[in-house]
Tab-separated table of C-alpha atoms and ligand atoms in Angstrom:
chain	number	residue	atom	x	y	z
A	1286	MET	CA	1.912	-24.369	-106.509
A	1287	PRO	CA	5.359	-25.924	-106.978
A	1288	LYS	CA	8.388	-23.962	-108.662
A	1289	PRO	CA	8.259	-24.570	-112.378
A	1290	LEU	CA	11.598	-26.567	-113.282
A	1291	LEU	CA	12.363	-25.653	-117.069
A	1292	ALA	CA	15.190	-28.627	-117.627
A	1293	GLY	CA	17.669	-29.306	-120.661
A	1294	ASN	CA	18.710	-32.537	-121.657
A	1295	TRP	CA	21.521	-31.782	-124.188
A	1296	LYS	CA	21.929	-35.606	-124.607
A	1297	LEU	CA	24.834	-36.669	-126.887
A	1298	HIS	CA	25.519	-33.002	-127.732
A	1299	CYS	CA	28.777	-30.814	-127.518
A	1300	LEU	CA	32.323	-31.413	-126.613
A	1301	SER	CA	33.269	-30.001	-123.185
A	1302	ALA	CA	34.056	-26.258	-124.957
A	1303	GLU	CA	30.938	-26.072	-126.848
A	1304	ALA	CA	29.304	-27.208	-123.294
A	1305	ALA	CA	30.698	-24.429	-121.639
A	1306	ALA	CA	29.991	-21.550	-124.020
A	1307	LEU	CA	26.537	-22.965	-124.053
A	1308	ALA	CA	26.253	-23.211	-120.331
A	1309	GLY	CA	27.487	-19.810	-120.107
A	1310	GLU	CA	24.811	-17.804	-122.438
A	1311	ILE	CA	21.719	-19.431	-120.650
A	1312	ALA	CA	23.409	-18.844	-117.157
A	1313	LYS	CA	23.554	-15.125	-118.616
A	1314	GLY	CA	20.007	-15.065	-120.075
A	1315	CYS	CA	18.624	-16.177	-116.484
A	1316	GLU	CA	20.817	-13.556	-114.468
A	1317	ASP	CA	16.899	-12.165	-113.375
A	1318	LEU	CA	14.436	-15.281	-112.835
A	1319	GLN	CA	13.345	-15.588	-109.550
A	1320	ASP	CA	9.825	-17.351	-109.782
A	1321	ARG	CA	11.204	-20.610	-111.767
A	1322	GLN	CA	14.563	-22.819	-111.825
A	1323	VAL	CA	16.339	-23.987	-114.453
A	1324	MET	CA	18.729	-26.933	-114.669
A	1325	VAL	CA	20.790	-28.167	-117.583
A	1326	ALA	CA	22.335	-31.697	-118.181
A	1327	PRO	CA	25.407	-32.482	-120.387
A	1328	THR	CA	27.371	-35.313	-121.247
A	1329	PHE	CA	29.043	-36.867	-118.332
A	1330	THR	CA	32.665	-35.357	-119.759
A	1331	SER	CA	31.203	-31.935	-120.350
A	1332	LEU	CA	29.928	-31.939	-116.607
A	1333	ALA	CA	33.320	-30.275	-114.847
A	1334	ALA	CA	33.183	-27.977	-117.277
A	1335	VAL	CA	29.689	-26.750	-117.282
A	1336	ALA	CA	29.696	-26.779	-113.426
A	1337	GLY	CA	32.870	-24.220	-113.195
A	1338	VAL	CA	30.775	-21.892	-115.361
A	1339	LEU	CA	27.197	-22.630	-113.411
A	1340	ARG	CA	28.983	-21.983	-110.230
A	1341	GLY	CA	26.977	-19.442	-108.311
A	1342	SER	CA	24.499	-18.745	-111.521
A	1343	LYS	CA	20.588	-19.601	-111.089
A	1344	VAL	CA	20.732	-22.639	-113.234
A	1345	ALA	CA	21.728	-26.092	-111.574
A	1346	LEU	CA	23.420	-28.612	-113.185
A	1347	GLY	CA	21.802	-32.475	-113.851
A	1348	ALA	CA	22.997	-35.587	-115.482
A	1349	GLN	CA	21.309	-37.561	-118.352
A	1350	ASP	CA	21.976	-41.174	-116.239
A	1351	VAL	CA	23.515	-42.551	-113.341
A	1352	TYR	CA	24.374	-46.286	-112.022
A	1353	TRP	CA	22.497	-47.850	-108.870
A	1354	GLU	CA	25.636	-48.834	-106.986
A	1355	ASP	CA	28.364	-46.356	-105.286
A	1356	THR	CA	31.594	-47.935	-106.241
A	1357	GLY	CA	32.670	-51.131	-107.752
A	1358	ALA	CA	33.584	-53.439	-110.209
A	1359	PHE	CA	31.001	-52.208	-112.818
A	1360	THR	CA	33.195	-50.624	-115.747
A	1361	GLY	CA	31.920	-47.551	-117.738
A	1362	GLU	CA	29.577	-46.596	-115.349
A	1363	VAL	CA	29.052	-43.291	-113.347
A	1364	SER	CA	27.865	-43.323	-109.785
A	1365	ALA	CA	25.357	-40.596	-107.872
A	1366	PRO	CA	28.454	-40.119	-105.213
A	1367	MET	CA	30.039	-39.041	-108.540
A	1368	LEU	CA	27.586	-36.809	-109.983
A	1369	VAL	CA	27.107	-35.094	-106.965
A	1370	ASP	CA	31.047	-34.535	-106.708
A	1371	ALA	CA	30.638	-33.675	-110.211
A	1372	GLY	CA	28.314	-30.899	-108.703
A	1373	CYS	CA	24.928	-31.850	-110.223
A	1374	SER	CA	21.467	-31.822	-108.124
A	1375	PHE	CA	19.554	-33.435	-110.636
A	1376	VAL	CA	19.850	-36.381	-112.632
A	1377	ILE	CA	17.806	-37.802	-115.565
A	1378	VAL	CA	16.316	-41.232	-115.100
A	1379	GLY	CA	14.271	-43.852	-117.363
A	1380	HIS	CA	14.251	-41.593	-120.504
A	1381	SER	CA	13.049	-43.127	-123.103
A	1382	GLU	CA	16.378	-42.961	-125.490
A	1383	ARG	CA	17.682	-45.238	-122.468
A	1384	ARG	CA	14.547	-47.708	-122.274
A	1385	GLU	CA	14.397	-48.074	-125.979
A	1386	TYR	CA	18.323	-47.988	-126.817
A	1387	PHE	CA	20.241	-49.023	-123.929
A	1388	GLU	CA	18.068	-52.246	-122.341
A	1389	GLU	CA	16.850	-49.723	-119.570
A	1390	THR	CA	13.229	-51.121	-117.360
A	1391	ASP	CA	11.204	-50.580	-114.607
A	1392	TYR	CA	13.776	-52.434	-112.386
A	1393	THR	CA	16.781	-50.493	-113.624
A	1394	VAL	CA	14.559	-47.272	-112.855
A	1395	ALA	CA	13.642	-47.749	-109.614
A	1396	LYS	CA	17.480	-49.075	-108.216
A	1397	LYS	CA	18.861	-45.658	-110.063
A	1398	ILE	CA	15.854	-43.995	-108.559
A	1399	ALA	CA	16.332	-44.709	-105.248
A	1400	ALA	CA	20.130	-44.312	-105.179
A	1401	SER	CA	19.921	-40.902	-106.534
A	1402	TYR	CA	17.842	-40.311	-103.742
A	1403	ARG	CA	20.384	-41.828	-101.131
A	1404	SER	CA	22.875	-39.056	-102.389
A	1405	GLY	CA	20.480	-36.444	-102.090
A	1406	LEU	CA	19.956	-35.904	-106.150
A	1407	SER	CA	16.702	-34.794	-107.138
A	1408	GLN	CA	15.364	-37.776	-109.588
A	1409	ILE	CA	13.620	-36.573	-112.935
A	1410	LEU	CA	11.840	-39.887	-113.461
A	1411	CYS	CA	10.503	-40.039	-116.976
A	1412	VAL	CA	7.788	-42.076	-118.312
A	1413	GLY	CA	5.680	-42.049	-121.371
A	1414	GLU	CA	3.537	-44.288	-124.056
A	1415	THR	CA	4.392	-45.206	-127.478
A	1416	LEU	CA	2.316	-44.255	-130.255
A	1417	ASP	CA	1.299	-47.688	-130.320
A	1418	GLN	CA	0.638	-48.109	-126.909
A	1419	ARG	CA	-1.371	-44.498	-127.223
A	1420	GLU	CA	-3.315	-45.884	-130.156
A	1421	ALA	CA	-4.156	-49.209	-128.687
A	1422	GLY	CA	-6.128	-46.970	-125.441
A	1423	GLU	CA	-2.873	-47.451	-123.097
A	1424	THR	CA	-1.598	-44.480	-122.272
A	1425	MET	CA	-2.598	-43.897	-118.506
A	1426	LYS	CA	-1.972	-47.800	-117.991
A	1427	VAL	CA	1.502	-47.896	-119.251
A	1428	ILE	CA	2.337	-44.331	-117.498
A	1429	GLU	CA	0.840	-45.657	-114.066
A	1430	LYS	CA	2.987	-48.796	-114.592
A	1431	GLN	CA	6.147	-46.598	-114.978
A	1432	LEU	CA	5.206	-44.308	-112.037
A	1433	ARG	CA	4.214	-46.824	-109.509
A	1434	HIS	CA	7.248	-49.318	-110.679
A	1435	GLY	CA	9.943	-46.663	-110.596
A	1436	ILE	CA	9.474	-45.884	-106.799
A	1437	VAL	CA	9.130	-48.833	-105.788
A	1438	GLU	CA	12.503	-48.926	-104.065
A	1439	LEU	CA	12.249	-45.353	-102.986
A	1440	PRO	CA	11.708	-44.037	-98.814
A	1441	ALA	CA	8.641	-42.488	-98.500
A	1442	PRO	CA	10.052	-39.060	-98.064
A	1443	GLY	CA	12.005	-39.661	-101.235
A	1444	LEU	CA	8.546	-38.818	-102.837
A	1445	GLU	CA	9.070	-35.211	-102.205
A	1446	SER	CA	12.361	-34.530	-103.991
A	1447	LEU	CA	10.511	-36.385	-106.919
A	1448	VAL	CA	10.169	-34.666	-110.483
A	1449	VAL	CA	8.066	-36.372	-112.674
A	1450	ALA	CA	8.285	-36.085	-116.793
A	1451	TYR	CA	5.821	-37.129	-118.851
A	1452	GLU	CA	6.954	-37.432	-121.798
A	1453	PRO	CA	5.644	-39.402	-125.044
A	1454	VAL	CA	7.586	-40.990	-127.264
A	1455	TRP	CA	5.710	-40.217	-130.356
A	1456	ALA	CA	6.628	-36.514	-129.540
A	1457	ILE	CA	10.069	-36.685	-128.433
A	1458	GLY	CA	12.277	-35.245	-131.221
A	1459	THR	CA	9.118	-35.253	-133.766
A	1460	GLY	CA	8.453	-32.015	-134.103
A	1461	ARG	CA	4.992	-33.993	-132.702
A	1462	THR	CA	3.832	-31.795	-129.636
A	1463	ALA	CA	1.233	-33.252	-127.193
A	1464	THR	CA	-1.579	-30.704	-127.106
A	1465	PRO	CA	-2.317	-29.260	-124.153
A	1466	GLU	CA	-5.279	-30.921	-123.108
A	1467	GLN	CA	-3.396	-34.358	-124.129
A	1468	ALA	CA	-0.612	-33.493	-121.897
A	1469	GLU	CA	-3.041	-31.989	-118.818
A	1470	GLU	CA	-5.087	-35.225	-118.881
A	1471	VAL	CA	-2.144	-37.458	-118.555
A	1472	HIS	CA	-0.518	-35.112	-115.639
A	1473	ALA	CA	-3.705	-34.860	-114.099
A	1474	ARG	CA	-3.869	-38.551	-114.207
A	1475	LEU	CA	0.013	-38.919	-112.772
A	1476	ARG	CA	-1.070	-36.039	-109.855
A	1477	GLU	CA	-3.819	-38.755	-108.785
A	1478	ILE	CA	-1.590	-41.370	-108.336
A	1479	LEU	CA	1.059	-39.406	-106.765
A	1480	CYS	CA	-2.266	-38.223	-103.979
A	1481	THR	CA	-2.543	-41.971	-103.523
A	1482	LEU	CA	1.152	-42.553	-102.290
A	1483	MET	CA	2.117	-39.548	-100.317
A	1484	ASP	CA	-0.051	-36.837	-98.367
A	1485	PRO	CA	-2.295	-34.731	-101.103
A	1486	ASP	CA	-0.629	-31.317	-100.091
A	1487	LYS	CA	2.927	-33.409	-100.723
A	1488	ALA	CA	1.510	-34.653	-104.151
A	1489	ASP	CA	0.618	-30.913	-104.989
A	1490	ALA	CA	3.976	-29.948	-104.269
A	1491	VAL	CA	5.696	-32.639	-106.725
A	1492	ARG	CA	6.281	-31.158	-110.138
A	1493	ILE	CA	6.079	-32.719	-113.366
A	1494	LEU	CA	6.938	-31.489	-116.374
A	1495	TYR	CA	6.059	-32.333	-119.824
A	1496	GLY	CA	8.497	-33.327	-122.367
A	1497	GLY	CA	8.252	-34.002	-126.197
A	1498	SER	CA	9.170	-30.926	-128.993
A	1499	VAL	CA	8.752	-28.195	-126.455
A	1500	LYS	CA	9.545	-25.023	-128.519
A	1501	PRO	CA	9.179	-21.257	-128.172
A	1502	ASP	CA	5.926	-21.690	-129.586
A	1503	ASN	CA	4.152	-24.172	-127.683
A	1504	VAL	CA	5.589	-23.565	-124.062
A	1505	ASP	CA	3.169	-20.886	-123.142
A	1506	GLU	CA	-0.166	-22.915	-123.991
A	1507	LEU	CA	1.403	-26.054	-122.314
A	1508	MET	CA	2.885	-24.298	-118.870
A	1509	ALA	CA	-1.220	-22.763	-118.805
A	1510	CYS	CA	-1.985	-26.214	-117.901
A	1511	PRO	CA	-2.825	-26.442	-114.190
A	1512	ASN	CA	-0.842	-29.861	-113.669
A	1513	VAL	CA	2.234	-29.041	-115.806
A	1514	ASN	CA	5.008	-27.346	-114.005
A	1515	GLY	CA	7.811	-27.544	-116.024
A	1516	ALA	CA	9.389	-29.078	-119.301
A	1517	LEU	CA	12.044	-31.474	-120.365
A	1518	VAL	CA	13.763	-29.901	-123.540
A	1519	GLY	CA	15.778	-31.664	-126.214
A	1520	GLY	CA	16.594	-30.494	-129.095
A	1521	ALA	CA	15.423	-26.669	-128.242
A	1522	SER	CA	17.594	-26.606	-125.310
A	1523	LEU	CA	20.746	-26.988	-127.357
A	1524	LYS	CA	20.145	-23.362	-129.246
A	1525	PRO	CA	20.075	-20.585	-126.485
A	1526	ASP	CA	17.717	-18.094	-127.661
A	1527	ASP	CA	14.958	-20.884	-127.940
A	1528	PHE	CA	15.706	-22.504	-124.605
A	1529	LEU	CA	16.047	-19.176	-122.840
A	1530	ARG	CA	12.210	-18.388	-124.522
A	1531	ILE	CA	11.052	-21.158	-123.458
A	1532	VAL	CA	12.550	-20.709	-119.432
A	1533	HIS	CA	10.666	-17.234	-119.991
A	1534	TYR	CA	7.594	-18.572	-120.963
A	1535	GLU	CA	4.760	-16.442	-120.338
A	1536	GLU	CA	1.987	-16.600	-117.522
A	1537	SER	CA	-1.059	-16.555	-118.648
B	108	PEP	C1	14.197	-35.071	-124.767
B	108	PEP	O1	14.842	-35.747	-124.959
B	108	PEP	O2	13.458	-35.570	-123.022
B	108	PEP	C2	13.132	-34.618	-125.084
B	108	PEP	C3	11.572	-33.890	-125.020
B	108	PEP	O3	13.578	-34.288	-126.625
B	108	PEP	P1	12.880	-32.688	-127.676
B	108	PEP	O4	12.379	-31.673	-126.804
B	108	PEP	O5	13.657	-32.418	-128.944
B	108	PEP	O6	11.768	-34.058	-128.144
């Protein structure tokens, strides 16, 4: 079984002092953790402050996006080596908000995934269908395309550091969570696809996170699903008590 990963996506929230305080509370509440990994992803401008707080703790630092060139005339972008320099070990790529509002495509996702791997970052590749796609019966087709196209530039060994996050768009920030059965059905299919791309033992070790309104009162049942290896948490990761309860989910 892969070590579960509980990841917080802070989106466009918190000035750096607030982010540092939030990170401090989370790090303190994670001191006892042995069997699971925790990551938080603040905004770029808070990375340095949060890295300072998390140094020596059990909580890893991640970024919410990355550009695929290392350096150059790309005003406004932040590269993978810069994220490593800032203390990151993870990066979220292809979040549905970036696909919806910032013209992220499978093509740009693939470039970002490969660049992150080259710099030694663990990449969290987000996939997920919209409500219209689910209602049209297209969920499996959509997630398969996003996964296969997202890794098209990733060298084979890179698959081992990949984390996949299944985030149904209709569940993000809506309070409407996928049922454990809905989540497990998609996670099992993602695992099957990974098995076609790599040695099945290695595919079993790839973490597939669920994201979409994960809260203290639904995390235990989601984490009980055999192919759910963690959670990507938005809103609840900004509330230390809620996030710490999620991190300390109860195993059944
Ligand atoms: C997310 O942004 O990745 C997310 C899952 O958000 P929320 O938990 O708020 O639905």
